[in-house]
Amino acid sequence: MTHWRMKILTSIILALLLWSIATTVIPSSMGTHSSFNLFSTSANGSQVPLRRIALVAPNASSYIDEFAYFSSIPMSVFYDNGTQYISPLIYSSGSESEEWFLEDWIDYLSVDGGLVQATAIGDFSESYLTELQYDIGAKIYPRITGISSAEIAARIAVSEWRTSGAVVLSPARDSFQAGAIISGNSSHTFLNDATETDTFGGTVTGVTVPTSISFDPPTSAGWLEGSFNWTGNEIITHELVDPAGEIVDYSVYTQVYFSRHPAYVENAVPLHFWLPKTTDGTWTMNLTRDTPGSTTMSCSVFYHPGFTETVPVPANSKWLNVSLNWDNVATDLNLALIDPNGRLVMWAPAGSILANPGRESIQLPYPMEGDWVIIASWMDATNEQNNIGISWRISQLPTNIDHYLESASNAAVLASLLNVPLLYVELNQIPEVTQWALDRLGATDIWLVDSGDLQQTGLVTDLTGLYTLKNLNSYGAITGNITALSGSPDVVVTVPTGDNNEFFGPAAYSAAAHGSPILSLCGDDNQMTTRAQETWAPYLIGPEINNIYVINKYENRAENGWYDERIPNKYSMMKSVNDFENFLASRGAYNTTVAQPCVIVAPMSLLPSSFDRSLQSAFNPGRIPAEDPSTASILISRGLLHRYLFLIADSAGTALTSMYAYTDGAQFVDNSLHYSVLYQIENSTDALESVGFEIESHVGATETFNGLNSQVAFWSLSTHGTLTVLPRDPPDRPYGQGYISMRSTDSPYGFEESLVVRESPADSDKLVNPVSFSAESSNHILRSTDELDASIGNIGSPIVILTACLLGGTDMPLVLMQHGAVAVTASPRTVYFQPAGMLAVLVTQSLCEGNTIGDALSAGLSLTSSDYAYPLVGRDPRDYANQQILFGDPSIRLYEPSTSLHVQALDPSSEVFGNHVPGRGVSSIAALGASSYLPDALAPLTVDFDYYESSNFTDFISLLPLRYTVIVEPETLSLFFEEDFASHSSEIISYIHEGGVLAILGIAGPLGWAPWPITFGNTTDIEPISYTEESHPLLTIPNLVNTTSDYYGCFDSVWSNFTVLAVAGSSPVIVAGTYGSGKVVLTTTSPNGTARDDFVENVVNWGSAPSVRLRTISLSQYIIWAGDRVVVTIRLSDLEGNPIESANLRLWLNETELSVIEDENGFYSVTVNETWTANNVGLFDIVLYVSKSGHDTLSLTYERYLLVRPFPWIVIGILGGGVAAVVGGWVYLKHKRGDSFSYQKDDSRDSRSKKQEKEEEKKRKEEDGKFDAKEFFGV
């Protein structure tokens, strides 16, 4: 926050910081807004979490992952009988944010029995999923993959639904051709084109009615710079109107008052304007006096010469990048882009030749279609020659990509609301795999979602011939059906990227939870995105380099200078919100009766945050500021699940306040002319304590960050903030480093004199500003976003209010969200003490009253600052600088654990939601055979199974990845299925590797298709069967299996990683093992009767039995010489990461068994001593055998794992002799020359010089890093 200390009366200072003498002050609380939140009070009535998670693999080379994500949404958010059921759906990339989120989700579910379903969708590596299984404590299965998004969607559909009469369809494409690139350039020479000055006068008369003074710039002008001055004490404000009738510049009463009053400035500051000449014609200054009378004006307008280039921009453009360079050194040129409507959209308004000497550039995303004008203007030009060059590059999005993404997104929302599957079609036909899924589901009613009406006749003909078709081929039809089903006014918007990394997937997941339509803000012509970019242009105005600290506040064209009230430009902001209303109305998504929650999913680089602020309070916007889809999915999931995750925080019942610089006892008048007295600390803490929160208060940097790490529910920070340590031109936003003022040692709050006298009577300005007082200024320190990032870990799920300058234009909000924060409010520009403090208090109070953060912020802004949707009539708002943005979902609420109790998460594997049976659409067991052998054994078990014979093996393969267990009847493999298994061996092996269980009974011949080295041998000797692993779960759970059984032969040899469970004589007849994440058992036995039933039931249960797995194995050293001591460390766990303790672990190096010592938490160690390595040189296999009752036995061989090298005496001798010879020769030569025999270089001078240079460099850095806090923060 900013406060200027000037030589004036303290009451006048207070008025300066208020920005208005009689405009605004604080009510003790504010009225609540109507809340439309699907998380608590929406049409669905309630929400229940499910004990599951879906993980989608990001794929940066195609759009398969995007459409796979869409088709996963109805399994993750769906509605049944008025209740919304929800579970996380994330792009899994292994980030720390994901790790913390999963940790919290698993922790929450642990109360209800833990995670029971984890599904992987897309192509993950086995190692990645293995580690992820350890982290989440659950098996990730099934793993749904496919060669197309249509195939993945079909498998998801049949996995989740047994039948579904209704199905939602959408067009999909797995790849798009890159958009076209258009480039061009032009040049121009300025010569004898000096800046012209037009001086004229005029008279302003009357009061409240403006007087117009017009001027006509020459056609050669590129930039206009005006100064309108007068000598009286009256206050005059202005509006500059361009030839098209648009107001493009203005001033406000309070700003003019302080820039003219002699108490604040030595010389009265004229009215200024400074902007590109967007069009030729007559420009008009409308000037308005505050009192009756007449004022003579002295007017000057500088016409800086310019060059314009018209560039046609086609539809569907993503970037318009323009560069300007010139060759006359020490000159300053500005660059601007004017849209086809004649509006300034973006500029590069350098205030100094130091900012970017000789070059300017603009990167504008999503420019609207039409003829754009590039303006290059030489500021303060002379008659010298200046050669300039302009180049531009336009990139386009892939054709119709926005329609494909919008269609699939809204189809996912519709399917979620209907609780039906989402499948994909091509524009002219139904893909074979989609038809297969439709047939299996028994579909009769089709909802076709096609926002761009891209469908072709062939597709419609096919659909109408087979089904009842509801064709939603317009925005109105799509949004109308969604809002009718949900009753929600919410809306979600995002933008396409066209680079295989779209935000539409996570945005659609958010939309499904909100019951809202999702729209591309690009629309049909990029009109809305262009308006959004226009709102950001003023934010590129930075401080003057030659007056870097902006102490002379009103005299400079800078933020906090005379340009201050144009950041942002209120007319651009009003245009933005009005156009957004029209945009939604044209798509049937505008609700005129309520403030619509609006989730905006886009990085700041593509959509500026000033757009969000323009929408309040007609809308309650909330930004998901992630820079990639994976992060977006985490931030959105955490926000949607906040009602549950907040309970996991270690300090969920605690609120943290960090009031370093704040308002303390000032009177405040708000926009409704309500008066109150603002005590920022007490007003905040009283509200929080009233709803049960304990309060912690810290302003010490270390203690504050530790408080965040303790996982509080709420953090309110009030302090100074800035983008960078030193101001830059242009300023580093929206991605500034971000710095905050804190105390070097802890205190519960900032103070000017002491904890008792926190507001010094020396100034009595009702503001606590420690850096203004030398004693306290010495305790002042800065902490950056990077330091914050390094100091905190998982901070839980707090709501954060940042009351400080500029932090909304830094990385700090995103960093806080990546660490767990679900909502952060911050302003991208300078804010002022009292309005900003008042807003923070109002938001806190509103949250404590049960309102959403979106409602709270919009209501607070409407009382304390500009409301661009519903501007005040006839007077200025209380403040224009409160430009706080909400980062996070606007439906977030503040919960207190004693009143918001644990909500039980349901087990989806045992629940039925209409036709939706999560994860059980396909029977978990497939039985292959040629008789009733397996059906007779499975039927009494009341398990779902499908029976296949060789005639329908193709259908078996199509559903194989969704099965949990496959059992093959004795002797049928060689008689009926050998050829089928051989031709589909890759699918079968993948099935096992990914987590499936394969049991082949009664093998009577070779397994030529199998990847494991195992051979079968016929035998004529009939010997009794005996078990070698009597505690193995296949033989014991739930039945103790009888050893009496027929068998067809024995295994002559088996893979070393198989465990032999049973032998006939000494030959194996039952072997089993783990393979990847799955299991396989092979038998030559053919049990019958009770023995069959018991063994088949054990096979069915085997999939859930824990397996001993080697999680890690390592050596204390990997270069081992004979005579070295080596420690082998082994870590054992099951598939879910639970440590295996008290196991029977045996280890051999080749044939030598070594002693094993158990440590703890599944760690074991084996010491290979010096004697052993001295006597055993060469390569050695490590053989492991691990058994534990109730667990699958682990038999594992690592071939050629350990190498013991003979000690290299000969090599050492040769090298030693060579070194001795070199040294001897060197000594001889030194002696022969008579040189000194010192072995140390005489570099004392160099070392002293280097040391001195380092000290000087360190001193310079220290000096560069020092600054006067009072000067830096303009106080």
PDB file of N, CA and C in Angstrom, residues 1005-1053:
ATOM      1  N   GLY A1005      -0.015 -78.481 -22.529  1.00  0.00           N
ATOM      2  CA  GLY A1005       0.883 -78.350 -23.661  1.00  0.00           C
ATOM      3  C   GLY A1005       1.748 -77.123 -23.514  1.00  0.00           C
ATOM      4  N   PRO A1006       2.632 -76.873 -24.451  1.00  0.00           N
ATOM      5  CA  PRO A1006       3.567 -75.738 -24.355  1.00  0.00           C
ATOM      6  C   PRO A1006       2.844 -74.403 -24.426  1.00  0.00           C
ATOM      7  N   LEU A1007       3.478 -73.360 -23.836  1.00  0.00           N
ATOM      8  CA  LEU A1007       2.951 -71.987 -23.830  1.00  0.00           C
ATOM      9  C   LEU A1007       3.814 -71.128 -24.740  1.00  0.00           C
ATOM     10  N   GLY A1008       3.684 -71.367 -26.040  1.00  0.00           N
ATOM     11  CA  GLY A1008       4.537 -70.663 -26.979  1.00  0.00           C
ATOM     12  C   GLY A1008       4.308 -69.165 -27.014  1.00  0.00           C
ATOM     13  N   TRP A1009       3.130 -68.697 -26.634  1.00  0.00           N
ATOM     14  CA  TRP A1009       2.800 -67.263 -26.684  1.00  0.00           C
ATOM     15  C   TRP A1009       3.307 -66.488 -25.467  1.00  0.00           C
ATOM     16  N   ALA A1010       3.659 -67.210 -24.384  1.00  0.00           N
ATOM     17  CA  ALA A1010       3.981 -66.550 -23.124  1.00  0.00           C
ATOM     18  C   ALA A1010       5.373 -65.928 -23.160  1.00  0.00           C
ATOM     19  N   PRO A1011       5.536 -64.773 -22.505  1.00  0.00           N
ATOM     20  CA  PRO A1011       6.854 -64.126 -22.487  1.00  0.00           C
ATOM     21  C   PRO A1011       7.790 -64.697 -21.432  1.00  0.00           C
ATOM     22  N   TRP A1012       7.262 -65.562 -20.548  1.00  0.00           N
ATOM     23  CA  TRP A1012       8.089 -66.075 -19.465  1.00  0.00           C
ATOM     24  C   TRP A1012       8.743 -67.387 -19.898  1.00  0.00           C
ATOM     25  N   PRO A1013       9.981 -67.602 -19.549  1.00  0.00           N
ATOM     26  CA  PRO A1013      10.654 -68.867 -19.878  1.00  0.00           C
ATOM     27  C   PRO A1013      10.096 -70.013 -19.030  1.00  0.00           C
ATOM     28  N   ILE A1014       9.195 -70.769 -19.609  1.00  0.00           N
ATOM     29  CA  ILE A1014       8.585 -71.886 -18.900  1.00  0.00           C
ATOM     30  C   ILE A1014       8.315 -73.002 -19.914  1.00  0.00           C
ATOM     31  N   THR A1015       8.643 -74.207 -19.549  1.00  0.00           N
ATOM     32  CA  THR A1015       8.438 -75.331 -20.472  1.00  0.00           C
ATOM     33  C   THR A1015       7.582 -76.389 -19.809  1.00  0.00           C
ATOM     34  N   PHE A1016       6.773 -77.045 -20.653  1.00  0.00           N
ATOM     35  CA  PHE A1016       5.848 -78.069 -20.178  1.00  0.00           C
ATOM     36  C   PHE A1016       6.358 -79.433 -20.608  1.00  0.00           C
ATOM     37  N   GLY A1017       6.168 -80.406 -19.723  1.00  0.00           N
ATOM     38  CA  GLY A1017       6.563 -81.770 -20.059  1.00  0.00           C
ATOM     39  C   GLY A1017       5.496 -82.753 -19.657  1.00  0.00           C
ATOM     40  N   ASN A1018       5.154 -83.667 -20.574  1.00  0.00           N
ATOM     41  CA  ASN A1018       4.221 -84.749 -20.241  1.00  0.00           C
ATOM     42  C   ASN A1018       4.917 -85.725 -19.308  1.00  0.00           C
ATOM     43  N   THR A1019       4.143 -86.372 -18.490  1.00  0.00           N
ATOM     44  CA  THR A1019       4.718 -87.369 -17.586  1.00  0.00           C
ATOM     45  C   THR A1019       3.791 -88.559 -17.471  1.00  0.00           C
ATOM     46  N   THR A1020       4.386 -89.715 -17.387  1.00  0.00           N
ATOM     47  CA  THR A1020       3.587 -90.928 -17.199  1.00  0.00           C
ATOM     48  C   THR A1020       3.597 -91.362 -15.749  1.00  0.00           C
ATOM     49  N   ASP A1021       4.504 -90.749 -14.976  1.00  0.00           N
ATOM     50  CA  ASP A1021       4.569 -91.071 -13.546  1.00  0.00           C
ATOM     51  C   ASP A1021       3.547 -90.231 -12.799  1.00  0.00           C
ATOM     52  N   ILE A1022       2.672 -90.884 -12.073  1.00  0.00           N
ATOM     53  CA  ILE A1022       1.661 -90.185 -11.296  1.00  0.00           C
ATOM     54  C   ILE A1022       2.101 -90.197  -9.843  1.00  0.00           C
ATOM     55  N   GLU A1023       2.514 -88.995  -9.380  1.00  0.00           N
ATOM     56  CA  GLU A1023       2.943 -88.854  -8.002  1.00  0.00           C
ATOM     57  C   GLU A1023       2.000 -87.903  -7.279  1.00  0.00           C
ATOM     58  N   PRO A1024       1.875 -88.048  -5.993  1.00  0.00           N
ATOM     59  CA  PRO A1024       0.969 -87.161  -5.243  1.00  0.00           C
ATOM     60  C   PRO A1024       1.462 -85.710  -5.276  1.00  0.00           C
ATOM     61  N   ILE A1025       0.510 -84.823  -5.197  1.00  0.00           N
ATOM     62  CA  ILE A1025       0.816 -83.384  -5.185  1.00  0.00           C
ATOM     63  C   ILE A1025       1.053 -82.941  -3.746  1.00  0.00           C
ATOM     64  N   SER A1026       2.060 -82.097  -3.584  1.00  0.00           N
ATOM     65  CA  SER A1026       2.330 -81.502  -2.271  1.00  0.00           C
ATOM     66  C   SER A1026       2.580 -80.005  -2.460  1.00  0.00           C
ATOM     67  N   TYR A1027       2.220 -79.249  -1.427  1.00  0.00           N
ATOM     68  CA  TYR A1027       2.370 -77.800  -1.499  1.00  0.00           C
ATOM     69  C   TYR A1027       3.707 -77.379  -0.913  1.00  0.00           C
ATOM     70  N   THR A1028       4.373 -76.489  -1.628  1.00  0.00           N
ATOM     71  CA  THR A1028       5.650 -75.949  -1.144  1.00  0.00           C
ATOM     72  C   THR A1028       5.492 -74.597  -0.461  1.00  0.00           C
ATOM     73  N   GLU A1029       4.365 -73.933  -0.697  1.00  0.00           N
ATOM     74  CA  GLU A1029       4.086 -72.626  -0.090  1.00  0.00           C
ATOM     75  C   GLU A1029       2.716 -72.697   0.567  1.00  0.00           C
ATOM     76  N   GLU A1030       2.650 -73.348   1.708  1.00  0.00           N
ATOM     77  CA  GLU A1030       1.359 -73.654   2.305  1.00  0.00           C
ATOM     78  C   GLU A1030       0.612 -72.428   2.811  1.00  0.00           C
ATOM     79  N   SER A1031       1.317 -71.301   3.002  1.00  0.00           N
ATOM     80  CA  SER A1031       0.639 -70.097   3.493  1.00  0.00           C
ATOM     81  C   SER A1031       0.289 -69.118   2.366  1.00  0.00           C
ATOM     82  N   HIS A1032       0.566 -69.499   1.134  1.00  0.00           N
ATOM     83  CA  HIS A1032       0.279 -68.608   0.009  1.00  0.00           C
ATOM     84  C   HIS A1032      -1.230 -68.385  -0.093  1.00  0.00           C
ATOM     85  N   PRO A1033      -1.672 -67.152  -0.349  1.00  0.00           N
ATOM     86  CA  PRO A1033      -3.123 -66.876  -0.379  1.00  0.00           C
ATOM     87  C   PRO A1033      -3.881 -67.673  -1.432  1.00  0.00           C
ATOM     88  N   LEU A1034      -3.243 -68.062  -2.513  1.00  0.00           N
ATOM     89  CA  LEU A1034      -3.946 -68.881  -3.509  1.00  0.00           C
ATOM     90  C   LEU A1034      -4.360 -70.239  -2.950  1.00  0.00           C
ATOM     91  N   LEU A1035      -3.655 -70.668  -1.944  1.00  0.00           N
ATOM     92  CA  LEU A1035      -3.921 -71.986  -1.372  1.00  0.00           C
ATOM     93  C   LEU A1035      -4.682 -71.919  -0.061  1.00  0.00           C
ATOM     94  N   THR A1036      -4.863 -70.681   0.447  1.00  0.00           N
ATOM     95  CA  THR A1036      -5.419 -70.576   1.805  1.00  0.00           C
ATOM     96  C   THR A1036      -6.582 -69.607   1.961  1.00  0.00           C
ATOM     97  N   ILE A1037      -6.761 -68.680   1.043  1.00  0.00           N
ATOM     98  CA  ILE A1037      -7.756 -67.611   1.256  1.00  0.00           C
ATOM     99  C   ILE A1037      -8.801 -67.636   0.142  1.00  0.00           C
ATOM    100  N   PRO A1038     -10.071 -67.853   0.447  1.00  0.00           N
ATOM    101  CA  PRO A1038     -10.583 -68.122   1.806  1.00  0.00           C
ATOM    102  C   PRO A1038     -10.596 -69.603   2.175  1.00  0.00           C
ATOM    103  N   ASN A1039     -10.155 -70.438   1.216  1.00  0.00           N
ATOM    104  CA  ASN A1039     -10.267 -71.874   1.441  1.00  0.00           C
ATOM    105  C   ASN A1039      -8.892 -72.521   1.516  1.00  0.00           C
ATOM    106  N   LEU A1040      -8.767 -73.534   2.368  1.00  0.00           N
ATOM    107  CA  LEU A1040      -7.586 -74.389   2.364  1.00  0.00           C
ATOM    108  C   LEU A1040      -7.801 -75.434   1.281  1.00  0.00           C
ATOM    109  N   VAL A1041      -7.029 -75.335   0.223  1.00  0.00           N
ATOM    110  CA  VAL A1041      -7.264 -76.146  -0.963  1.00  0.00           C
ATOM    111  C   VAL A1041      -6.713 -77.557  -0.757  1.00  0.00           C
ATOM    112  N   ASN A1042      -7.544 -78.534  -1.139  1.00  0.00           N
ATOM    113  CA  ASN A1042      -7.150 -79.939  -1.039  1.00  0.00           C
ATOM    114  C   ASN A1042      -6.082 -80.243  -2.082  1.00  0.00           C
ATOM    115  N   THR A1043      -5.133 -81.084  -1.720  1.00  0.00           N
ATOM    116  CA  THR A1043      -4.054 -81.422  -2.661  1.00  0.00           C
ATOM    117  C   THR A1043      -4.474 -82.482  -3.671  1.00  0.00           C
ATOM    118  N   THR A1044      -5.640 -83.071  -3.464  1.00  0.00           N
ATOM    119  CA  THR A1044      -6.084 -84.115  -4.391  1.00  0.00           C
ATOM    120  C   THR A1044      -6.552 -83.495  -5.691  1.00  0.00           C
ATOM    121  N   SER A1045      -5.866 -83.806  -6.776  1.00  0.00           N
ATOM    122  CA  SER A1045      -6.237 -83.247  -8.062  1.00  0.00           C
ATOM    123  C   SER A1045      -5.573 -84.035  -9.173  1.00  0.00           C
ATOM    124  N   ASP A1046      -6.272 -84.120 -10.295  1.00  0.00           N
ATOM    125  CA  ASP A1046      -5.632 -84.666 -11.484  1.00  0.00           C
ATOM    126  C   ASP A1046      -4.686 -83.612 -12.060  1.00  0.00           C
ATOM    127  N   TYR A1047      -3.716 -84.053 -12.841  1.00  0.00           N
ATOM    128  CA  TYR A1047      -2.865 -83.098 -13.544  1.00  0.00           C
ATOM    129  C   TYR A1047      -2.395 -83.725 -14.849  1.00  0.00           C
ATOM    130  N   TYR A1048      -2.075 -82.839 -15.821  1.00  0.00           N
ATOM    131  CA  TYR A1048      -1.777 -83.277 -17.180  1.00  0.00           C
ATOM    132  C   TYR A1048      -0.287 -83.427 -17.454  1.00  0.00           C
ATOM    133  N   GLY A1049       0.513 -83.045 -16.521  1.00  0.00           N
ATOM    134  CA  GLY A1049       1.951 -83.092 -16.695  1.00  0.00           C
ATOM    135  C   GLY A1049       2.609 -82.165 -15.702  1.00  0.00           C
ATOM    136  N   CYS A1050       3.829 -81.841 -15.936  1.00  0.00           N
ATOM    137  CA  CYS A1050       4.582 -80.968 -15.038  1.00  0.00           C
ATOM    138  C   CYS A1050       5.335 -79.914 -15.858  1.00  0.00           C
ATOM    139  N   PHE A1051       5.807 -78.901 -15.139  1.00  0.00           N
ATOM    140  CA  PHE A1051       6.663 -77.906 -15.777  1.00  0.00           C
ATOM    141  C   PHE A1051       8.105 -78.367 -15.642  1.00  0.00           C
ATOM    142  N   ASP A1052       8.740 -78.550 -16.778  1.00  0.00           N
ATOM    143  CA  ASP A1052      10.136 -78.979 -16.739  1.00  0.00           C
ATOM    144  C   ASP A1052      11.048 -77.867 -16.212  1.00  0.00           C
ATOM    145  N   SER A1053      10.742 -76.643 -16.613  1.00  0.00           N
ATOM    146  CA  SER A1053      11.520 -75.499 -16.117  1.00  0.00           C
ATOM    147  C   SER A1053      10.583 -74.316 -15.977  1.00  0.00           C
TER     148      SER A1053
END
